[in-house]
Amino acid sequence: MAGGVPGPGSGKEYQSNLTPYVIVTCAIASMGGLIFGYDIGISGGVMSMESFLKKFFPSVYRKQKADVSTTQFYCLFDSVTLQLFTSSLYLAAFFSSFAASTVSTKLGRKFSMLLGGVLFCAGALLNGFSQAVWMLIVGRLFLGFGIGFANHSVPLYLSEIAPYKYRGAFNIGFQLSITIGILVANVLNYCFAKMKGGWGWRLSLGGAVVPALIIALGSLLLPETPNSLIERGKKNDARVTLQRIRGVLNVDQEFHMLVSASEASRRVEHPWQNLLHRDYKPHLAMAIAIPFFQQLAGINAIMFYAPILFKTIGFEADASLISAVVTGGVNVLATAVSIYGVDKWGRRFLFLEGGIQMLICLIAVAICIGVKFGADGNPEELPKWYAIVVVAFICVYVAGFAWSWGPLGWLVPSEIFPLEIRSAAQSVNVSVNMIPLL
Ligand code: BGC
């Protein structure tokens, strides 16, 4: 069994320099996270735009008009078609991450990223110009296919290209892009919702074309990873790329390691079957457990429902903007902290610290809300200071996620899988990440 991507602490630290070329390459590739982030940030806001609901989900719109009490807000979205609208994307991402495994093994990581961008672009256009619900849903399917391909290939790409010493930091660029995508989408939603004429939702949904073009065009500029080139028999190209990205001429040691990993991988006829082999049980367990617990930490409950929560606890006017900027801003900044610290403090420390921080904050938020709202969920008038305490706990929770399980959920799986199962295991990682969002 060949090892995962070698790195700090693995005893396999090959010669490399931190060159502008590798920095720019990783920065461009990282932007692949924008499409996932943009989607997470945009969907909830669009569903609360009246003109959107009226056009596509009139029954939900009528219910909302009839009963606007905040505590029953969630039930208003109880519609099968609306459910289909949200879930179709994650369902498509779930399945396409498996197709992405074959594509990225046979045609390369770069091609898989390009495909992700193109599919997402098609989905954004369909959604932006939608005239009927079926167009929305087909558009969401395309967006999901795009996300499946991008989330599969970008973390692998970054881990394979980045210099070992800084691999954590470079890989977290992907999560940083996700958080920037969420923040930008939330702010845009807020602005577009205020537009006269009721077609702001078209701009919100169609705006996804921008991050899609960034990843599609960006991928054309990127070099293929040496691992993928060797895997596809292009050894000379791989050596040249390795010299360029490492900024040194003598790359023999690393090159030979990659060649032997690739030979081991070639001997594996059925990577999926292999994943079930005894030797790979720990990898499979991590491919499932890391994304599972990342999602179980509850971040998306905060991401999707923060505006409602903020409104409920008393930030009446502009609750959605305040919550977007506050939680979204903390999310971006704390991710940057982890870029700084991940290769210094280590993955294990961050997993533990972030997990404990999130647990304490969620317990505190639950107690604060439980005390004031009672069992029936009817809020008392909350004093301002009380609301601020709740928001502070939410922010510390988001920070805990953003410097630990958020980025590590993409980084650690992408670096621990040996080449022979890397693509297949990454599909498992992406698909498990999507399940709670369905
Ligand atoms: C998770 C998403 C989450 C986002 C928040 C990502 O790592 O996979 O589900 O919404 O982080 O920043």
Short mmCIF file of C-alpha atoms and ligand atoms in Angstrom, two decimals:
data_model
loop_
_atom_site.label_atom_id
_atom_site.label_comp_id
_atom_site.label_asym_id
_atom_site.label_seq_id
_atom_site.Cartn_x
_atom_site.Cartn_y
_atom_site.Cartn_z
CA MET A 1 0.00 0.00 0.00
CA ALA A 2 1.53 3.36 -1.02
CA GLY A 3 1.21 6.25 1.43
CA GLY A 4 -1.05 9.31 1.22
CA VAL A 5 0.24 12.68 0.06
CA PRO A 6 3.50 13.05 2.03
CA GLY A 7 3.77 16.01 4.31
CA PRO A 8 4.82 17.57 7.55
CA GLY A 9 5.52 14.93 10.11
CA SER A 10 5.38 12.11 7.58
CA GLY A 11 9.16 11.98 7.32
CA LYS A 12 8.89 12.51 3.57
CA GLU A 13 9.60 16.17 3.15
CA TYR A 14 10.96 16.72 -0.32
CA GLN A 15 12.91 19.68 -1.55
CA SER A 16 10.77 22.65 -2.57
CA ASN A 17 10.65 26.43 -2.61
CA LEU A 18 7.66 28.62 -2.09
CA THR A 19 7.48 30.07 -5.61
CA PRO A 20 5.10 32.76 -6.91
CA TYR A 21 4.04 30.20 -9.53
CA VAL A 22 2.76 27.71 -6.97
CA ILE A 23 1.11 30.48 -4.92
CA VAL A 24 -0.81 31.80 -7.95
CA THR A 25 -1.69 28.27 -9.09
CA CYS A 26 -3.14 27.35 -5.70
CA ALA A 27 -4.92 30.70 -5.38
CA ILE A 28 -6.68 30.14 -8.72
CA ALA A 29 -7.57 26.53 -7.91
CA SER A 30 -8.89 27.51 -4.48
CA MET A 31 -11.51 29.64 -6.13
CA GLY A 32 -13.25 26.39 -6.99
CA GLY A 33 -14.83 26.69 -3.54
CA LEU A 34 -16.71 29.82 -4.57
CA ILE A 35 -19.46 27.92 -6.37
CA PHE A 36 -20.33 25.78 -3.36
CA GLY A 37 -20.23 28.80 -1.06
CA TYR A 38 -22.28 30.95 -3.41
CA ASP A 39 -24.95 28.33 -3.57
CA ILE A 40 -25.11 27.82 0.21
CA GLY A 41 -25.42 31.58 0.64
CA ILE A 42 -27.90 32.30 -2.12
CA SER A 43 -30.60 29.60 -1.85
CA GLY A 44 -32.13 30.50 1.51
CA GLY A 45 -32.36 34.21 0.73
CA VAL A 46 -33.99 33.62 -2.65
CA MET A 47 -36.63 31.44 -1.04
CA SER A 48 -37.65 34.30 1.17
CA MET A 49 -38.12 36.71 -1.78
CA GLU A 50 -41.84 37.25 -2.29
CA SER A 51 -41.72 37.62 -6.06
CA PHE A 52 -39.87 34.31 -6.36
CA LEU A 53 -42.32 32.43 -4.16
CA LYS A 54 -45.31 34.00 -5.90
CA LYS A 55 -44.09 32.92 -9.33
CA PHE A 56 -42.93 29.39 -8.60
CA PHE A 57 -44.43 28.34 -5.28
CA PRO A 58 -47.78 30.17 -5.00
CA SER A 59 -49.12 27.87 -2.28
CA VAL A 60 -46.14 28.66 -0.03
CA TYR A 61 -46.57 32.34 -0.84
CA ARG A 62 -50.26 32.26 0.11
CA LYS A 63 -49.47 30.49 3.40
CA GLN A 64 -46.80 33.03 4.16
CA LYS A 65 -49.19 35.91 3.56
CA ALA A 66 -51.81 34.31 5.76
CA ASP A 67 -49.53 33.57 8.71
CA VAL A 68 -46.37 35.51 9.29
CA SER A 69 -45.76 34.71 12.96
CA THR A 70 -42.04 34.11 13.24
CA THR A 71 -42.17 30.94 15.31
CA GLN A 72 -44.20 29.15 12.65
CA PHE A 73 -42.02 30.44 9.85
CA TYR A 74 -40.35 27.08 9.20
CA CYS A 75 -43.69 25.31 8.54
CA LEU A 76 -44.51 27.79 5.80
CA PHE A 77 -41.85 26.18 3.63
CA ASP A 78 -43.57 22.83 3.90
CA SER A 79 -43.98 22.13 0.18
CA VAL A 80 -42.83 19.09 -1.78
CA THR A 81 -41.85 21.11 -4.85
CA LEU A 82 -39.91 23.58 -2.76
CA GLN A 83 -38.20 20.66 -1.07
CA LEU A 84 -37.36 19.29 -4.49
CA PHE A 85 -35.95 22.66 -5.46
CA THR A 86 -33.52 22.67 -2.52
CA SER A 87 -32.67 18.98 -2.37
CA SER A 88 -32.19 18.39 -6.10
CA LEU A 89 -28.87 20.18 -6.00
CA TYR A 90 -27.40 18.10 -3.19
CA LEU A 91 -28.76 14.90 -4.70
CA ALA A 92 -27.04 15.72 -7.98
CA ALA A 93 -23.81 16.58 -6.13
CA PHE A 94 -24.05 13.30 -4.24
CA PHE A 95 -24.18 11.24 -7.45
CA SER A 96 -21.83 13.31 -9.56
CA SER A 97 -19.05 13.03 -6.98
CA PHE A 98 -18.91 9.33 -7.92
CA ALA A 99 -18.70 10.12 -11.63
CA ALA A 100 -16.04 12.69 -10.77
CA SER A 101 -13.86 9.90 -9.40
CA THR A 102 -13.63 8.22 -12.80
CA VAL A 103 -13.28 11.49 -14.69
CA SER A 104 -10.50 12.81 -12.49
CA THR A 105 -8.60 9.50 -12.60
CA LYS A 106 -8.90 9.04 -16.36
CA LEU A 107 -8.90 12.64 -17.61
CA GLY A 108 -7.22 14.53 -14.79
CA ARG A 109 -8.09 16.85 -11.90
CA LYS A 110 -7.95 19.89 -14.14
CA PHE A 111 -10.54 18.56 -16.56
CA SER A 112 -12.79 17.61 -13.68
CA MET A 113 -12.59 21.20 -12.40
CA LEU A 114 -13.35 22.57 -15.85
CA LEU A 115 -16.36 20.31 -16.12
CA GLY A 116 -17.51 21.45 -12.68
CA GLY A 117 -17.37 25.09 -13.77
CA VAL A 118 -19.16 24.47 -17.09
CA LEU A 119 -21.98 22.44 -15.51
CA PHE A 120 -22.43 25.03 -12.76
CA CYS A 121 -22.54 27.78 -15.39
CA ALA A 122 -25.27 25.95 -17.30
CA GLY A 123 -27.27 25.59 -14.09
CA ALA A 124 -26.86 29.27 -13.23
CA LEU A 125 -28.12 30.33 -16.66
CA LEU A 126 -31.12 27.99 -16.51
CA ASN A 127 -32.01 29.30 -13.05
CA GLY A 128 -31.51 32.94 -13.90
CA PHE A 129 -33.80 32.68 -16.95
CA SER A 130 -36.32 30.28 -15.39
CA GLN A 131 -39.91 30.57 -16.51
CA ALA A 132 -41.23 27.42 -14.85
CA VAL A 133 -40.47 25.26 -11.83
CA TRP A 134 -39.02 22.48 -14.00
CA MET A 135 -36.39 24.91 -15.29
CA LEU A 136 -35.46 25.78 -11.73
CA ILE A 137 -35.12 22.15 -10.77
CA VAL A 138 -33.16 21.14 -13.87
CA GLY A 139 -30.95 24.17 -13.25
CA ARG A 140 -30.37 23.05 -9.66
CA LEU A 141 -29.43 19.59 -10.91
CA PHE A 142 -26.76 21.13 -13.13
CA LEU A 143 -25.48 23.25 -10.25
CA GLY A 144 -25.26 20.11 -8.14
CA PHE A 145 -23.36 18.23 -10.86
CA GLY A 146 -20.93 21.14 -10.98
CA ILE A 147 -20.45 21.16 -7.21
CA GLY A 148 -19.89 17.39 -7.14
CA PHE A 149 -17.09 17.69 -9.68
CA ALA A 150 -15.51 20.77 -8.14
CA ASN A 151 -15.64 19.58 -4.53
CA HIS A 152 -14.13 16.31 -5.61
CA SER A 153 -11.26 17.67 -7.63
CA VAL A 154 -10.25 21.00 -6.03
CA PRO A 155 -9.16 19.69 -2.58
CA LEU A 156 -7.24 16.85 -4.26
CA TYR A 157 -5.66 19.27 -6.70
CA LEU A 158 -4.52 21.58 -3.92
CA SER A 159 -3.09 18.79 -1.79
CA GLU A 160 -1.17 17.41 -4.75
CA ILE A 161 0.21 20.74 -5.95
CA ALA A 162 0.99 22.53 -2.67
CA PRO A 163 4.50 22.38 -1.18
CA TYR A 164 4.41 19.88 1.67
CA LYS A 165 5.41 22.33 4.35
CA TYR A 166 2.46 24.59 3.61
CA ARG A 167 -0.01 22.05 2.34
CA GLY A 168 -2.56 22.69 5.07
CA ALA A 169 -2.52 26.44 4.50
CA PHE A 170 -2.83 26.12 0.72
CA ASN A 171 -5.58 23.54 0.88
CA ILE A 172 -7.62 25.72 3.23
CA GLY A 173 -7.81 28.25 0.42
CA PHE A 174 -10.68 26.06 -0.79
CA GLN A 175 -12.64 26.51 2.45
CA LEU A 176 -11.77 30.22 2.45
CA SER A 177 -13.40 30.50 -0.97
CA ILE A 178 -16.47 28.68 0.31
CA THR A 179 -16.81 31.21 3.13
CA ILE A 180 -16.24 34.18 0.80
CA GLY A 181 -18.87 32.74 -1.55
CA ILE A 182 -21.37 32.49 1.30
CA LEU A 183 -20.71 36.04 2.49
CA VAL A 184 -20.88 37.61 -0.97
CA ALA A 185 -24.07 35.69 -1.84
CA ASN A 186 -25.78 36.80 1.39
CA VAL A 187 -24.94 40.44 0.85
CA LEU A 188 -26.02 40.27 -2.81
CA ASN A 189 -29.31 38.64 -1.82
CA TYR A 190 -29.96 41.45 0.57
CA CYS A 191 -29.36 44.06 -2.14
CA PHE A 192 -31.25 42.23 -4.89
CA ALA A 193 -34.25 41.55 -2.65
CA LYS A 194 -34.75 45.29 -2.37
CA MET A 195 -34.84 45.83 -6.13
CA LYS A 196 -38.03 47.13 -7.66
CA GLY A 197 -39.84 44.99 -10.26
CA GLY A 198 -39.47 41.72 -8.35
CA TRP A 199 -36.77 40.20 -10.51
CA GLY A 200 -33.94 40.44 -7.97
CA TRP A 201 -34.07 36.66 -7.59
CA ARG A 202 -33.02 36.32 -11.23
CA LEU A 203 -29.87 38.27 -10.50
CA SER A 204 -29.20 36.25 -7.34
CA LEU A 205 -29.56 32.92 -9.11
CA GLY A 206 -28.03 34.04 -12.41
CA GLY A 207 -25.13 35.66 -10.53
CA ALA A 208 -23.79 32.15 -9.98
CA VAL A 209 -22.42 32.45 -13.52
CA VAL A 210 -19.60 34.62 -12.15
CA PRO A 211 -18.01 32.06 -9.77
CA ALA A 212 -18.70 29.38 -12.41
CA LEU A 213 -16.72 31.29 -15.03
CA ILE A 214 -13.94 31.92 -12.53
CA ILE A 215 -13.42 28.20 -11.96
CA ALA A 216 -13.98 27.21 -15.61
CA LEU A 217 -11.61 29.80 -17.08
CA GLY A 218 -9.21 29.51 -14.14
CA SER A 219 -8.85 25.78 -14.66
CA LEU A 220 -7.70 26.38 -18.24
CA LEU A 221 -4.73 28.32 -16.89
CA LEU A 222 -3.70 25.71 -14.36
CA PRO A 223 -1.08 22.98 -14.79
CA GLU A 224 -2.19 19.39 -14.23
CA THR A 225 -0.93 17.82 -10.99
CA PRO A 226 2.20 15.63 -11.29
CA ASN A 227 0.31 12.76 -9.61
CA SER A 228 -2.42 12.85 -12.20
CA LEU A 229 0.05 13.16 -15.11
CA ILE A 230 2.00 10.12 -13.91
CA GLU A 231 -1.22 8.23 -13.32
CA ARG A 232 -2.06 8.84 -16.98
CA GLY A 233 1.37 7.82 -18.27
CA LYS A 234 2.76 11.34 -18.93
CA LYS A 235 5.94 10.98 -16.93
CA ASN A 236 8.00 13.64 -18.72
CA ASP A 237 5.31 16.28 -18.35
CA ALA A 238 5.02 15.32 -14.71
CA ARG A 239 8.72 15.88 -14.08
CA VAL A 240 8.66 19.30 -15.77
CA THR A 241 5.55 20.35 -13.80
CA LEU A 242 7.13 19.13 -10.60
CA GLN A 243 10.24 21.22 -11.25
CA ARG A 244 8.10 24.27 -11.94
CA ILE A 245 5.83 23.99 -8.93
CA ARG A 246 8.62 23.03 -6.51
CA GLY A 247 10.97 25.70 -7.87
CA VAL A 248 13.96 23.29 -7.83
CA LEU A 249 15.63 21.25 -10.57
CA ASN A 250 16.35 18.16 -8.56
CA VAL A 251 12.97 16.59 -7.95
CA ASP A 252 14.16 12.99 -8.37
CA GLN A 253 13.26 11.79 -4.94
CA GLU A 254 9.69 13.03 -5.05
CA PHE A 255 9.29 12.00 -8.67
CA HIS A 256 10.26 8.41 -7.89
CA MET A 257 7.89 8.31 -4.96
CA LEU A 258 5.07 9.47 -7.24
CA VAL A 259 5.96 6.90 -9.88
CA SER A 260 5.94 4.06 -7.38
CA ALA A 261 2.66 5.26 -5.91
CA SER A 262 1.23 5.31 -9.40
CA GLU A 263 2.50 1.80 -10.13
CA ALA A 264 0.85 0.56 -6.97
CA SER A 265 -2.30 2.31 -8.07
CA ARG A 266 -2.18 0.70 -11.53
CA ARG A 267 -2.15 -2.75 -9.96
CA VAL A 268 -5.50 -1.95 -8.39
CA GLU A 269 -8.18 -2.96 -10.85
CA HIS A 270 -11.22 -2.01 -8.84
CA PRO A 271 -10.64 1.03 -6.63
CA TRP A 272 -14.17 0.80 -5.23
CA GLN A 273 -13.75 -2.80 -4.23
CA ASN A 274 -10.33 -1.95 -2.91
CA LEU A 275 -11.79 0.66 -0.64
CA LEU A 276 -13.46 -2.18 1.23
CA HIS A 277 -10.21 -4.09 1.63
CA ARG A 278 -8.92 -4.55 5.20
CA ASP A 279 -5.84 -2.37 4.53
CA TYR A 280 -7.99 0.60 3.67
CA LYS A 281 -10.56 0.33 6.45
CA PRO A 282 -9.05 3.28 8.39
CA HIS A 283 -9.16 5.45 5.26
CA LEU A 284 -12.74 4.51 4.52
CA ALA A 285 -13.68 5.19 8.13
CA MET A 286 -12.14 8.67 7.89
CA ALA A 287 -13.77 9.35 4.50
CA ILE A 288 -17.11 8.77 6.20
CA ALA A 289 -16.56 10.01 9.75
CA ILE A 290 -14.91 13.38 8.99
CA PRO A 291 -17.62 14.82 6.71
CA PHE A 292 -20.31 13.17 8.82
CA PHE A 293 -19.19 14.89 12.01
CA GLN A 294 -18.42 18.09 10.15
CA GLN A 295 -22.06 18.29 9.13
CA LEU A 296 -23.37 16.98 12.44
CA ALA A 297 -21.70 19.95 14.12
CA GLY A 298 -24.74 21.89 12.88
CA ILE A 299 -23.08 24.67 10.92
CA ASN A 300 -25.71 24.70 8.21
CA ALA A 301 -28.53 25.13 10.69
CA ILE A 302 -26.80 28.39 11.60
CA MET A 303 -25.96 29.29 7.99
CA PHE A 304 -29.51 28.71 6.72
CA TYR A 305 -31.55 29.86 9.71
CA ALA A 306 -29.40 32.65 11.16
CA PRO A 307 -31.59 35.39 9.63
CA ILE A 308 -34.71 33.91 11.24
CA LEU A 309 -32.90 33.41 14.52
CA PHE A 310 -31.62 36.97 14.52
CA LYS A 311 -35.10 38.24 13.77
CA THR A 312 -36.61 36.13 16.54
CA ILE A 313 -34.21 37.38 19.18
CA GLY A 314 -34.95 40.98 18.41
CA PHE A 315 -32.89 42.31 15.50
CA GLU A 316 -36.03 43.33 13.68
CA ALA A 317 -34.93 45.60 10.89
CA ASP A 318 -32.43 44.17 8.44
CA ALA A 319 -31.99 40.97 10.43
CA SER A 320 -30.85 39.10 7.34
CA LEU A 321 -28.15 41.60 6.47
CA ILE A 322 -26.88 41.82 10.03
CA SER A 323 -26.77 38.07 10.42
CA ALA A 324 -25.12 37.62 7.03
CA VAL A 325 -22.42 40.13 7.69
CA VAL A 326 -21.81 39.09 11.30
CA THR A 327 -21.76 35.30 10.94
CA GLY A 328 -20.38 35.40 7.39
CA GLY A 329 -17.61 37.81 8.39
CA VAL A 330 -16.62 35.71 11.40
CA ASN A 331 -16.63 32.64 9.16
CA VAL A 332 -14.19 34.22 6.69
CA LEU A 333 -11.86 35.69 9.32
CA ALA A 334 -11.66 32.56 11.44
CA THR A 335 -10.89 30.48 8.34
CA ALA A 336 -7.95 32.81 7.74
CA VAL A 337 -6.77 32.02 11.30
CA SER A 338 -6.67 28.38 10.42
CA ILE A 339 -4.66 29.11 7.25
CA TYR A 340 -2.11 30.67 9.57
CA GLY A 341 -2.15 27.94 12.18
CA VAL A 342 -2.92 24.60 10.57
CA ASP A 343 0.65 23.65 9.66
CA LYS A 344 1.99 25.00 12.97
CA TRP A 345 -0.51 23.64 15.47
CA GLY A 346 -1.48 20.48 13.59
CA ARG A 347 -4.78 18.98 12.48
CA ARG A 348 -5.45 16.98 15.65
CA PHE A 349 -5.18 20.00 17.95
CA LEU A 350 -7.58 22.02 15.79
CA PHE A 351 -10.09 19.15 15.54
CA LEU A 352 -10.18 18.85 19.33
CA GLU A 353 -10.12 22.53 20.19
CA GLY A 354 -12.75 23.47 17.60
CA GLY A 355 -15.01 20.58 18.60
CA ILE A 356 -14.98 21.54 22.28
CA GLN A 357 -15.51 25.23 21.47
CA MET A 358 -18.53 24.43 19.29
CA LEU A 359 -20.03 22.10 21.87
CA ILE A 360 -19.80 24.67 24.68
CA CYS A 361 -21.28 27.43 22.51
CA LEU A 362 -24.21 25.34 21.28
CA ILE A 363 -25.07 24.30 24.82
CA ALA A 364 -24.92 27.96 25.88
CA VAL A 365 -27.16 29.08 22.98
CA ALA A 366 -29.64 26.29 23.74
CA ILE A 367 -29.80 27.31 27.40
CA CYS A 368 -30.16 31.03 26.58
CA ILE A 369 -32.96 30.43 24.10
CA GLY A 370 -34.63 27.72 26.22
CA VAL A 371 -34.77 29.98 29.28
CA LYS A 372 -36.43 32.88 27.48
CA PHE A 373 -38.58 31.03 24.95
CA GLY A 374 -39.95 28.27 27.15
CA ALA A 375 -41.16 24.89 25.94
CA ASP A 376 -43.89 26.26 23.65
CA GLY A 377 -41.42 28.37 21.70
CA ASN A 378 -43.18 31.64 22.36
CA PRO A 379 -40.59 34.33 22.94
CA GLU A 380 -40.68 36.83 25.76
CA GLU A 381 -39.49 40.28 24.84
CA LEU A 382 -35.70 39.84 25.00
CA PRO A 383 -33.56 42.61 26.48
CA LYS A 384 -30.96 43.85 24.00
CA TRP A 385 -28.02 42.67 26.13
CA TYR A 386 -29.49 39.17 26.15
CA ALA A 387 -29.76 39.08 22.38
CA ILE A 388 -26.17 40.28 22.11
CA VAL A 389 -24.98 37.46 24.39
CA VAL A 390 -26.75 34.90 22.17
CA VAL A 391 -25.20 36.41 19.04
CA ALA A 392 -21.77 36.39 20.70
CA PHE A 393 -22.07 32.66 21.43
CA ILE A 394 -23.17 32.04 17.85
CA CYS A 395 -20.14 33.93 16.57
CA VAL A 396 -17.72 32.00 18.80
CA TYR A 397 -19.39 28.80 17.57
CA VAL A 398 -18.96 29.83 13.92
CA ALA A 399 -15.32 30.76 14.61
CA GLY A 400 -14.75 27.34 16.18
CA PHE A 401 -16.14 25.61 13.09
CA ALA A 402 -14.31 27.89 10.69
CA TRP A 403 -10.84 27.21 12.06
CA SER A 404 -11.30 23.52 12.65
CA TRP A 405 -13.89 21.13 11.25
CA GLY A 406 -14.84 23.40 8.34
CA PRO A 407 -11.48 23.45 6.56
CA LEU A 408 -10.20 20.16 8.01
CA GLY A 409 -13.25 18.40 6.61
CA TRP A 410 -11.79 19.02 3.15
CA LEU A 411 -8.10 19.05 3.94
CA VAL A 412 -7.57 15.88 5.96
CA PRO A 413 -9.40 13.43 3.65
CA SER A 414 -7.61 14.85 0.60
CA GLU A 415 -4.19 14.22 2.12
CA ILE A 416 -4.55 10.87 3.85
CA PHE A 417 -5.74 8.71 0.96
CA PRO A 418 -3.09 6.75 -0.94
CA LEU A 419 -3.20 7.34 -4.69
CA GLU A 420 -4.72 3.93 -5.48
CA ILE A 421 -7.92 4.78 -3.60
CA ARG A 422 -7.69 8.59 -3.52
CA SER A 423 -10.30 9.40 -6.11
CA ALA A 424 -12.81 6.82 -4.90
CA ALA A 425 -12.37 7.78 -1.25
CA GLN A 426 -12.76 11.47 -2.07
CA SER A 427 -16.12 10.65 -3.70
CA VAL A 428 -17.24 9.07 -0.45
CA ASN A 429 -16.09 12.17 1.40
CA VAL A 430 -18.00 14.56 -0.89
CA SER A 431 -21.15 12.48 -0.95
CA VAL A 432 -21.30 12.09 2.84
CA ASN A 433 -20.85 15.86 3.09
CA MET A 434 -23.96 16.32 0.95
CA ILE A 435 -26.28 13.86 2.74
CA PRO A 436 -27.37 16.15 5.62
CA LEU A 437 -28.16 18.92 3.14
CA LEU A 438 -30.60 16.75 1.15
C1 BGC B 1 -19.24 22.77 4.72
C2 BGC B 1 -20.55 23.42 4.39
C3 BGC B 1 -20.72 24.65 5.24
C4 BGC B 1 -19.55 25.58 5.07
C5 BGC B 1 -19.63 26.78 5.99
C6 BGC B 1 -18.13 23.76 4.50
O1 BGC B 1 -16.90 23.18 4.82
O2 BGC B 1 -19.02 21.63 3.91
O3 BGC B 1 -21.60 22.50 4.58
O4 BGC B 1 -21.89 25.34 4.89
O5 BGC B 1 -18.34 24.90 5.32
O6 BGC B 1 -18.52 27.60 5.90
#
